[in-house]
Short mmCIF file of C-alpha atoms in Angstrom, two decimals:
data_model
loop_
_atom_site.label_atom_id
_atom_site.label_comp_id
_atom_site.label_asym_id
_atom_site.label_seq_id
_atom_site.Cartn_x
_atom_site.Cartn_y
_atom_site.Cartn_z
CA MET A 1 -4.44 -16.15 -31.70
CA ARG A 2 -6.12 -18.90 -29.45
CA ASP A 3 -2.77 -19.77 -27.93
CA LEU A 4 -2.19 -16.13 -26.95
CA PHE A 5 -4.80 -16.37 -24.34
CA LYS A 6 -4.20 -19.83 -22.88
CA ILE A 7 -5.66 -19.69 -19.35
CA ASN A 8 -2.93 -21.89 -17.65
CA THR A 9 -0.10 -19.66 -18.27
CA VAL A 10 1.26 -17.05 -15.55
CA GLU A 11 1.27 -14.31 -18.23
CA SER A 12 -2.55 -14.89 -18.68
CA TRP A 13 -2.96 -14.77 -14.95
CA VAL A 14 -1.09 -11.47 -14.77
CA LEU A 15 -2.87 -10.10 -17.83
CA CYS A 16 -6.08 -10.61 -16.02
CA CYS A 17 -4.69 -8.96 -12.89
CA PHE A 18 -3.78 -5.95 -14.84
CA PHE A 19 -7.20 -5.95 -16.57
CA ASN A 20 -8.70 -5.89 -12.96
CA PHE A 21 -6.26 -2.91 -12.12
CA LEU A 22 -7.23 -1.06 -15.30
CA ILE A 23 -11.02 -1.23 -14.40
CA ALA A 24 -10.39 0.00 -10.91
CA SER A 25 -8.17 2.82 -12.19
CA ILE A 26 -10.83 3.86 -14.72
CA MET A 27 -13.48 3.75 -12.04
CA GLY A 28 -11.17 6.03 -9.86
CA LEU A 29 -10.82 8.27 -12.92
CA LEU A 30 -14.66 8.41 -13.36
CA MET A 31 -14.92 9.48 -9.66
CA ARG A 32 -12.57 12.36 -10.49
CA PHE A 33 -14.56 13.22 -13.59
CA VAL A 34 -17.65 13.36 -11.53
CA THR A 35 -16.19 15.58 -9.03
CA LEU A 36 -14.51 17.88 -11.70
CA PHE A 37 -17.37 18.12 -14.10
CA HIS A 38 -20.24 17.77 -11.58
CA PHE A 39 -21.64 14.81 -13.54
CA SER A 40 -24.68 13.92 -11.31
CA SER A 41 -26.03 11.10 -13.41
CA ILE A 42 -23.14 8.78 -12.07
CA ASN A 43 -23.49 7.62 -8.40
CA TYR A 44 -20.35 8.57 -6.63
CA SER A 45 -20.79 6.27 -3.74
CA PHE A 46 -21.51 3.20 -5.88
CA LEU A 47 -18.50 3.80 -7.90
CA LEU A 48 -16.23 4.41 -4.88
CA HIS A 49 -17.38 0.90 -3.42
CA ALA A 50 -16.67 -0.73 -6.85
CA HIS A 51 -13.21 0.95 -7.18
CA SER A 52 -12.04 -0.09 -3.74
CA HIS A 53 -13.33 -3.57 -3.96
CA VAL A 54 -12.00 -4.12 -7.56
CA ALA A 55 -8.58 -2.68 -6.55
CA MET A 56 -8.18 -4.71 -3.36
CA LEU A 57 -9.54 -7.97 -4.41
CA GLY A 58 -9.04 -7.82 -8.17
CA TRP A 59 -5.74 -6.39 -8.54
CA VAL A 60 -3.76 -6.62 -4.99
CA TYR A 61 -5.24 -10.07 -3.80
CA MET A 62 -5.23 -11.71 -7.39
CA THR A 63 -1.75 -10.55 -8.09
CA ILE A 64 -0.45 -11.80 -4.74
CA TYR A 65 -2.31 -15.11 -5.46
CA VAL A 66 -0.37 -15.49 -8.85
CA LEU A 67 3.00 -14.69 -7.27
CA ILE A 68 2.49 -17.03 -4.38
CA VAL A 69 1.65 -19.86 -6.79
CA TYR A 70 4.45 -19.08 -9.08
CA LEU A 71 7.29 -18.68 -6.36
CA PHE A 72 6.17 -20.87 -3.36
CA ILE A 73 3.86 -23.70 -4.69
CA PRO A 74 5.97 -26.77 -5.91
CA LYS A 75 4.97 -28.07 -9.37
CA ASP A 76 3.55 -31.58 -9.91
CA ASN A 77 6.07 -31.92 -12.56
CA PRO A 78 9.19 -29.80 -12.06
CA LYS A 79 9.83 -29.70 -15.96
CA ASP A 80 6.31 -28.35 -16.43
CA LYS A 81 5.94 -24.61 -15.71
CA ARG A 82 2.16 -24.78 -15.36
CA CYS A 83 0.83 -24.79 -11.71
CA LYS A 84 -1.33 -27.45 -10.04
CA PRO A 85 -4.70 -27.52 -11.94
CA ILE A 86 -6.49 -26.83 -8.50
CA TYR A 87 -4.86 -23.36 -8.42
CA ASN A 88 -5.73 -22.46 -12.06
CA GLN A 89 -9.42 -23.46 -11.51
CA LEU A 90 -9.69 -21.49 -8.32
CA PHE A 91 -7.98 -18.50 -9.95
CA TRP A 92 -10.68 -18.38 -12.70
CA ILE A 93 -13.52 -19.01 -10.38
CA THR A 94 -12.36 -16.17 -8.00
CA GLU A 95 -11.92 -13.88 -11.15
CA LEU A 96 -15.68 -14.53 -11.77
CA THR A 97 -16.42 -12.96 -8.45
CA VAL A 98 -14.36 -9.97 -9.24
CA ILE A 99 -16.09 -9.38 -12.52
CA GLY A 100 -19.40 -9.72 -10.54
CA MET A 101 -18.22 -7.07 -8.28
CA MET A 102 -17.30 -4.84 -11.25
CA ILE A 103 -20.84 -4.99 -12.61
CA SER A 104 -22.91 -5.11 -9.61
CA PHE A 105 -21.29 -2.46 -7.27
CA PRO A 106 -21.58 0.43 -9.98
CA LEU A 107 -25.22 -0.43 -10.45
CA GLN A 108 -26.36 -0.99 -6.88
CA GLY A 109 -23.72 -0.26 -4.25
CA TYR A 110 -24.01 -2.65 -1.35
CA ALA A 111 -26.89 -4.69 -2.24
CA PHE A 112 -27.95 -8.48 -2.75
CA PHE A 113 -25.54 -9.36 -5.75
CA SER A 114 -22.62 -7.10 -4.74
CA ILE A 115 -22.62 -8.78 -1.19
CA VAL A 116 -23.01 -12.29 -2.81
CA PHE A 117 -19.97 -11.70 -5.04
CA SER A 118 -17.82 -10.10 -2.35
CA THR A 119 -18.70 -13.02 0.23
CA THR A 120 -18.05 -15.60 -2.28
CA HIS A 121 -14.63 -14.12 -2.91
CA ILE A 122 -13.94 -14.27 0.90
CA LEU A 123 -14.95 -17.82 0.95
CA LEU A 124 -12.76 -18.62 -2.11
CA SER A 125 -9.81 -17.00 -0.34
CA TYR A 126 -10.26 -19.34 2.56
CA VAL A 127 -9.85 -22.15 0.14
CA PHE A 128 -6.73 -20.46 -1.33
CA CYS A 129 -5.26 -20.12 2.35
CA ILE A 130 -6.05 -23.85 2.99
CA LEU A 131 -4.25 -25.13 -0.17
CA VAL A 132 -1.20 -22.71 0.31
CA TRP A 133 -0.95 -23.67 3.99
CA LYS A 134 -0.79 -27.29 3.18
CA ASP A 135 1.68 -26.94 0.41
CA THR A 136 4.05 -24.65 2.39
CA TYR A 137 3.69 -25.11 6.16
CA LYS A 138 6.71 -27.63 6.29
CA GLU A 139 9.30 -24.85 5.13
CA LYS A 140 10.72 -22.79 7.87
CA THR A 141 12.48 -20.20 5.73
CA PRO A 142 12.10 -16.48 6.69
CA GLU A 143 9.90 -15.89 3.65
CA SER A 144 7.74 -19.01 4.36
CA LYS A 145 7.26 -17.56 7.97
CA LEU A 146 6.23 -14.25 6.55
CA LEU A 147 3.84 -16.15 4.13
CA SER A 148 2.33 -18.06 6.82
CA ALA A 149 1.74 -14.86 8.93
CA ALA A 150 0.27 -13.19 5.83
CA ILE A 151 -2.29 -16.15 5.38
CA LEU A 152 -3.25 -15.94 9.05
CA PHE A 153 -3.82 -12.27 8.86
CA MET A 154 -5.95 -12.63 5.79
CA VAL A 155 -8.37 -14.86 7.59
CA PHE A 156 -8.21 -12.77 10.72
CA SER A 157 -9.04 -9.58 8.91
CA THR A 158 -12.30 -10.96 7.48
CA PHE A 159 -13.69 -11.38 11.04
CA GLY A 160 -14.43 -7.72 10.54
CA VAL A 161 -16.50 -8.44 7.56
CA TRP A 162 -18.65 -10.94 9.37
CA CYS A 163 -19.31 -8.59 12.10
CA LEU A 164 -20.80 -5.89 9.55
CA GLY A 165 -24.13 -7.56 9.03
CA PRO A 166 -25.16 -8.15 12.71
CA ALA A 167 -23.72 -4.45 13.51
CA LEU A 168 -25.73 -2.97 10.78
CA SER A 169 -29.07 -4.79 11.70
CA MET A 170 -28.95 -4.13 15.45
CA LEU A 171 -26.88 -1.00 15.88
CA GLY A 172 -27.09 0.92 12.40
CA GLN A 173 -24.27 2.20 10.18
CA GLN A 174 -23.22 5.32 12.35
CA ASN A 175 -22.50 3.08 15.33
CA ALA A 176 -19.05 2.80 16.46
CA PHE A 177 -18.75 -0.87 16.51
CA TYR A 178 -19.80 -0.95 12.67
CA GLN A 179 -17.13 1.56 11.74
CA ILE A 180 -14.72 -0.18 13.85
CA ALA A 181 -15.29 -3.54 12.17
CA ILE A 182 -14.78 -1.80 8.69
CA GLN A 183 -11.47 -0.33 10.02
CA PHE A 184 -10.51 -3.87 11.33
CA PHE A 185 -11.02 -5.34 8.07
CA LEU A 186 -9.00 -2.66 6.21
CA HIS A 187 -6.17 -2.40 8.88
CA PHE A 188 -5.35 -6.17 8.75
CA GLN A 189 -5.74 -6.52 4.94
CA PHE A 190 -3.33 -3.73 4.29
CA ASN A 191 -0.90 -3.82 7.17
CA GLY A 192 -1.17 -7.50 7.84
CA TRP A 193 -2.13 -9.73 4.66
CA PHE A 194 -1.03 -7.56 2.01
CA LEU A 195 2.16 -6.23 3.52
CA PHE A 196 3.44 -9.64 4.88
CA ALA A 197 2.64 -11.28 1.59
CA VAL A 198 4.71 -8.76 -0.62
CA LEU A 199 7.58 -9.02 1.93
CA ALA A 200 7.51 -12.71 1.60
CA LEU A 201 7.64 -12.49 -2.17
CA PHE A 202 10.35 -9.93 -2.11
CA LEU A 203 12.52 -12.22 0.05
CA LYS A 204 11.77 -15.30 -1.91
CA GLN A 205 12.80 -13.48 -5.07
CA ALA A 206 16.13 -12.26 -3.47
CA LYS A 207 17.18 -15.82 -2.94
CA ARG A 208 19.67 -14.80 -0.22
CA ASN A 209 20.60 -16.49 3.06
CA LEU A 210 19.45 -14.04 5.89
CA LYS A 211 20.66 -14.13 9.42
CA GLU A 212 17.80 -15.87 11.20
CA GLU A 213 18.24 -14.08 14.45
CA MET A 214 17.80 -10.72 12.97
CA PHE A 215 14.78 -11.88 10.95
CA ASN A 216 13.20 -13.22 13.88
CA LYS A 217 13.39 -9.85 15.68
CA PHE A 218 11.92 -8.12 12.71
CA PHE A 219 9.33 -10.57 12.34
CA VAL A 220 7.99 -10.53 16.06
CA LEU A 221 8.32 -6.75 16.08
CA LEU A 222 6.30 -6.36 12.85
CA ILE A 223 3.52 -8.80 13.89
CA LEU A 224 3.21 -6.99 17.41
CA SER A 225 3.21 -3.37 15.70
CA THR A 226 0.39 -4.62 13.27
CA PHE A 227 -1.74 -5.41 16.33
CA LEU A 228 -0.88 -2.48 18.27
CA THR A 229 -1.48 0.11 15.58
CA MET A 230 -5.03 -0.93 15.15
CA ALA A 231 -5.55 1.39 18.21
CA LEU A 232 -5.47 4.34 16.05
CA PRO A 233 -8.57 3.67 13.97
CA VAL A 234 -10.34 2.47 17.04
CA SER A 235 -9.53 5.91 18.85
CA TRP A 236 -11.45 7.73 16.05
CA TYR A 237 -14.72 6.11 17.50
CA VAL A 238 -13.87 5.27 21.08
CA LYS A 239 -12.39 8.07 23.30
CA ASN A 240 -9.77 6.45 25.56
CA GLU A 241 -6.46 7.89 26.34
CA MET A 242 -4.84 4.39 26.65
CA LEU A 243 -5.56 3.85 22.88
CA LYS A 244 -3.13 6.78 22.08
CA TRP A 245 -0.21 5.22 24.04
CA ILE A 246 -0.90 1.87 22.59
CA ASN A 247 -0.63 3.27 19.09
CA ILE A 248 2.55 5.14 19.99
CA PHE A 249 4.18 2.08 21.18
CA GLY A 250 2.97 0.11 17.98
CA VAL A 251 4.58 2.84 15.73
CA LEU A 252 7.81 2.79 17.65
CA LEU A 253 7.97 -1.01 17.48
CA GLN A 254 7.00 -0.80 13.59
CA ILE A 255 10.22 1.68 13.15
CA LEU A 256 12.43 -0.63 15.13
CA ALA A 257 11.13 -3.68 13.04
CA PHE A 258 12.24 -1.94 9.78
CA VAL A 259 15.64 -1.01 11.32
CA TYR A 260 16.12 -4.77 11.94
CA PHE A 261 14.96 -5.36 8.34
CA TYR A 262 17.31 -2.86 6.93
CA LYS A 263 20.24 -4.51 9.19
CA MET A 264 19.14 -7.78 7.66
CA VAL A 265 19.26 -6.96 4.09
CA LYS A 266 22.29 -4.47 4.36
CA PRO A 267 24.87 -7.27 3.68
CA HIS A 268 23.05 -8.07 0.43
CA LEU A 269 22.51 -4.50 -0.82
CA SER A 270 25.49 -4.58 -3.34
CA TYR A 271 24.12 -7.85 -4.76
CA PHE A 272 20.77 -6.28 -5.23
CA LYS A 273 22.24 -3.13 -6.89
CA SER A 274 24.29 -5.00 -9.21
CA ASN A 275 21.67 -7.40 -10.30
CA LEU A 276 18.86 -5.09 -10.66
CA ASN A 277 18.06 -3.26 -14.04
CA THR A 278 17.46 0.43 -13.95
CA THR A 279 13.44 -0.02 -14.12
CA THR A 280 13.68 -2.19 -11.06
CA LYS A 281 15.77 0.09 -9.20
CA TYR A 282 13.12 3.03 -9.93
CA ILE A 283 10.38 0.92 -8.65
CA TYR A 284 12.14 -0.32 -5.40
CA GLY A 285 13.32 3.36 -4.82
CA LEU A 286 9.61 4.31 -5.20
CA VAL A 287 8.79 1.64 -2.59
CA LEU A 288 11.55 2.85 -0.16
CA PHE A 289 10.40 6.33 -0.37
CA SER A 290 6.74 5.43 0.10
CA LEU A 291 7.66 3.20 3.08
CA VAL A 292 9.62 6.10 4.75
CA LEU A 293 6.73 8.59 4.09
CA LYS A 294 4.21 6.13 5.50
CA ILE A 295 6.21 5.78 8.77
CA GLY A 296 6.72 9.61 8.79
CA ILE A 297 3.04 10.28 8.45
CA GLN A 298 2.26 7.65 11.41
CA LEU A 299 4.92 9.65 13.54
CA LEU A 300 2.99 12.86 12.86
CA ASN A 301 -0.09 11.07 13.81
CA LEU A 302 1.47 10.79 17.30
CA MET A 303 0.66 14.50 17.78
CA PRO A 304 -2.74 14.69 19.38
CA ASP A 305 -4.20 17.54 17.25
CA LEU A 306 -3.21 16.07 14.13
CA ALA A 307 -4.35 12.53 15.00
CA GLU A 308 -7.94 14.03 15.80
CA VAL A 309 -8.44 15.47 12.50
CA SER A 310 -6.37 13.40 10.02
CA HIS A 311 -9.12 10.89 9.41
CA GLN A 312 -11.60 13.66 8.93
CA ILE A 313 -9.61 15.34 6.05
CA ARG A 314 -10.59 13.07 3.21
CA ASN A 315 -7.51 13.87 1.17
CA PHE A 316 -5.23 12.62 4.04
CA VAL A 317 -7.18 9.33 4.09
CA ILE A 318 -7.15 8.78 0.39
CA GLY A 319 -3.47 9.68 0.22
CA PHE A 320 -2.43 7.33 2.87
CA ILE A 321 -4.43 4.44 1.28
CA HIS A 322 -2.96 5.14 -2.02
CA LEU A 323 0.55 5.52 -0.34
CA THR A 324 0.16 1.95 0.99
CA ALA A 325 -1.50 0.32 -1.97
CA LEU A 326 0.13 1.92 -4.98
CA GLY A 327 3.48 3.12 -3.45
CA ILE A 328 4.38 0.04 -1.22
CA ILE A 329 2.31 -2.95 -2.15
CA THR A 330 1.86 -2.47 -5.94
CA GLY A 331 5.49 -1.14 -6.01
CA ILE A 332 6.95 -4.56 -4.80
CA LEU A 333 4.56 -6.38 -6.93
CA PHE A 334 5.86 -4.68 -9.95
CA GLY A 335 9.44 -5.39 -8.89
CA VAL A 336 8.88 -9.02 -8.31
CA LEU A 337 7.00 -9.17 -11.73
CA ILE A 338 9.96 -7.64 -13.56
CA GLU A 339 12.68 -9.48 -11.72
CA ASN A 340 10.97 -12.87 -12.70
CA LYS A 341 10.67 -11.47 -16.35
CA ILE A 342 6.96 -11.97 -16.04
CA LEU A 343 7.08 -8.23 -16.97
CA ASP A 344 9.93 -8.21 -19.43
CA ASN A 345 12.28 -5.12 -19.03
CA LYS A 346 13.51 -5.54 -22.64
CA TYR A 347 10.38 -3.91 -24.02
CA LYS A 348 10.56 -0.28 -24.12
CA ILE A 349 6.82 0.09 -23.91
CA LEU A 350 7.07 -1.53 -20.44
CA ARG A 351 9.74 1.02 -19.29
CA TYR A 352 7.44 3.70 -20.59
CA GLY A 353 4.52 2.32 -18.63
CA ILE A 354 6.45 2.01 -15.35
CA LYS A 355 7.68 5.61 -15.72
CA THR A 356 4.23 7.02 -16.42
CA PHE A 357 3.08 4.93 -13.37
CA ILE A 358 5.62 6.45 -11.05
CA LEU A 359 4.75 10.01 -12.43
CA GLY A 360 0.98 9.50 -12.07
CA TYR A 361 1.47 8.05 -8.53
CA SER A 362 3.89 10.82 -7.55
CA MET A 363 1.58 13.56 -8.74
CA ASN A 364 -1.42 11.95 -7.11
CA GLU A 365 0.08 11.72 -3.82
CA LEU A 366 1.62 15.29 -3.98
CA LEU A 367 -1.65 16.87 -4.71
CA LEU A 368 -3.44 14.79 -2.01
CA PHE A 369 -1.16 15.71 0.80
CA VAL A 370 -0.69 19.27 -0.11
CA GLN A 371 -4.40 19.81 -0.45
CA GLY A 372 -4.99 17.95 2.77
CA GLY A 373 -2.29 20.27 4.42
CA LEU A 374 -4.14 23.32 3.18
CA PHE A 375 -7.48 22.21 4.66
CA TYR A 376 -5.76 21.43 7.88
CA LEU A 377 -4.33 24.86 8.05
CA GLY A 378 -7.66 26.38 6.96
CA TRP A 379 -6.21 27.84 3.86
CA GLY A 380 -8.90 26.46 1.34
CA LYS A 381 -8.52 24.69 -1.98
CA LEU A 382 -5.36 24.50 -4.09
CA PHE A 383 -5.64 26.02 -7.51
CA GLY A 384 -6.07 23.59 -10.20
CA TYR A 385 -6.38 20.66 -7.59
CA PHE A 386 -9.18 18.77 -9.35
CA GLU A 387 -7.73 19.24 -12.70
CA GLY A 388 -4.39 17.94 -11.48
CA ILE A 389 -5.66 14.95 -9.62
CA PHE A 390 -7.60 14.19 -12.94
CA ILE A 391 -4.57 14.13 -14.91
CA ALA A 392 -2.77 12.13 -12.38
CA GLY A 393 -5.60 9.36 -12.76
CA VAL A 394 -5.32 9.64 -16.61
CA LEU A 395 -1.58 8.95 -16.27
CA ILE A 396 -2.10 5.94 -14.10
CA VAL A 397 -4.67 4.42 -16.53
CA VAL A 398 -2.40 5.07 -19.45
CA SER A 399 0.51 3.31 -17.67
CA ILE A 400 -1.59 0.08 -16.93
CA MET A 401 -2.45 0.10 -20.67
CA LEU A 402 1.11 0.37 -21.65
CA ILE A 403 2.15 -2.38 -19.31
CA MET A 404 -0.60 -4.70 -20.51
CA ILE A 405 0.49 -4.20 -24.28
CA SER A 406 4.10 -5.24 -23.21
CA ILE A 407 2.41 -8.52 -21.61
CA LEU A 408 0.59 -9.20 -24.86
CA ASN A 409 3.76 -8.53 -26.89
CA LYS A 410 5.74 -11.08 -24.65
CA LYS A 411 3.08 -13.63 -25.15
CA GLN A 412 2.96 -13.24 -28.69
CA GLU A 413 6.65 -13.56 -29.15
CA SER A 414 6.70 -16.74 -26.95
CA ILE A 415 4.19 -18.29 -29.48
CA TYR A 416 6.17 -17.49 -32.57
#
């Protein structure tokens, strides 16, 4: 039994990441429980902070960490599948800060201990960035360029965090600068660090020679669009007509970037299709659908009236965040994990878990956007909305449990 949980194996790391994902999902489910049953003894705000931090820093960050080390970092001994010891040590130290956030945020919200744990996580992420940069900066492949950009975006995004303390003490929580600092962090985390990192992992996994000229156009356009689309959240707090046009230009550049991305991978699509199992095709289909929907929503936000109220309708905001975090980022992470057989498709329970996840995610997004649309039109609440959104949360929790069981089964088989 002790061999089942050796802490220097990639399966143990991934199991830990899914544990974080499970806790974050249970917290999300509890939030829906509070809303559905008016359970006032649980602090919704504290739970929201816990859910968002554990989901971002415990699931997405930690899983990207694992896959970067697994796919990009050279081993000390090529015959040894274990990573360099420093990465193993750093992983578990970082996980301690995630566990600290799991405990402190639900109990106290933003307060001394939760701030200490989240700040320590950021400092440890700097250490990770330095280590990865040293180990990969000599490579000039498309995926390495994306990884380098992702690392720089990760560091850049945290500038927003360091502005929060001074902004709060001098200007107050409702001040525009404080709110923009939060949006700065979230924008460059999701659209910079997370997105560029998962694209790097996807291309690394593909192991195909891509046209460098086409990639460079995609790469430059995506970086430019990432900076320019920051104008949208800024426009929520600063009224300036120029911000609208900057965002429009950024969205158009983003669309053009993914046109080049499609042209770049198009010659290899037959290879992808023939080498992917059915489960992975479902996952990447989900990613593609979510990406198209995300860009479509950004296009709709070019309409002045919709852009003005979209961030005020909570359902739209939550739906868009989950669209990016679950549909695109988590979808690519699932795909890469399955392609590397870290999640083994031969287990029926994994296939059930993935299908349950897709069902729960799709139901969640449909309900959020339909309800948001009804609020926008002034038509009130969708019948059975809270019950439906709760069931979607249950499905996501169950799916993660099933995936974790498949990992345990794989580890147990490898021992015996």
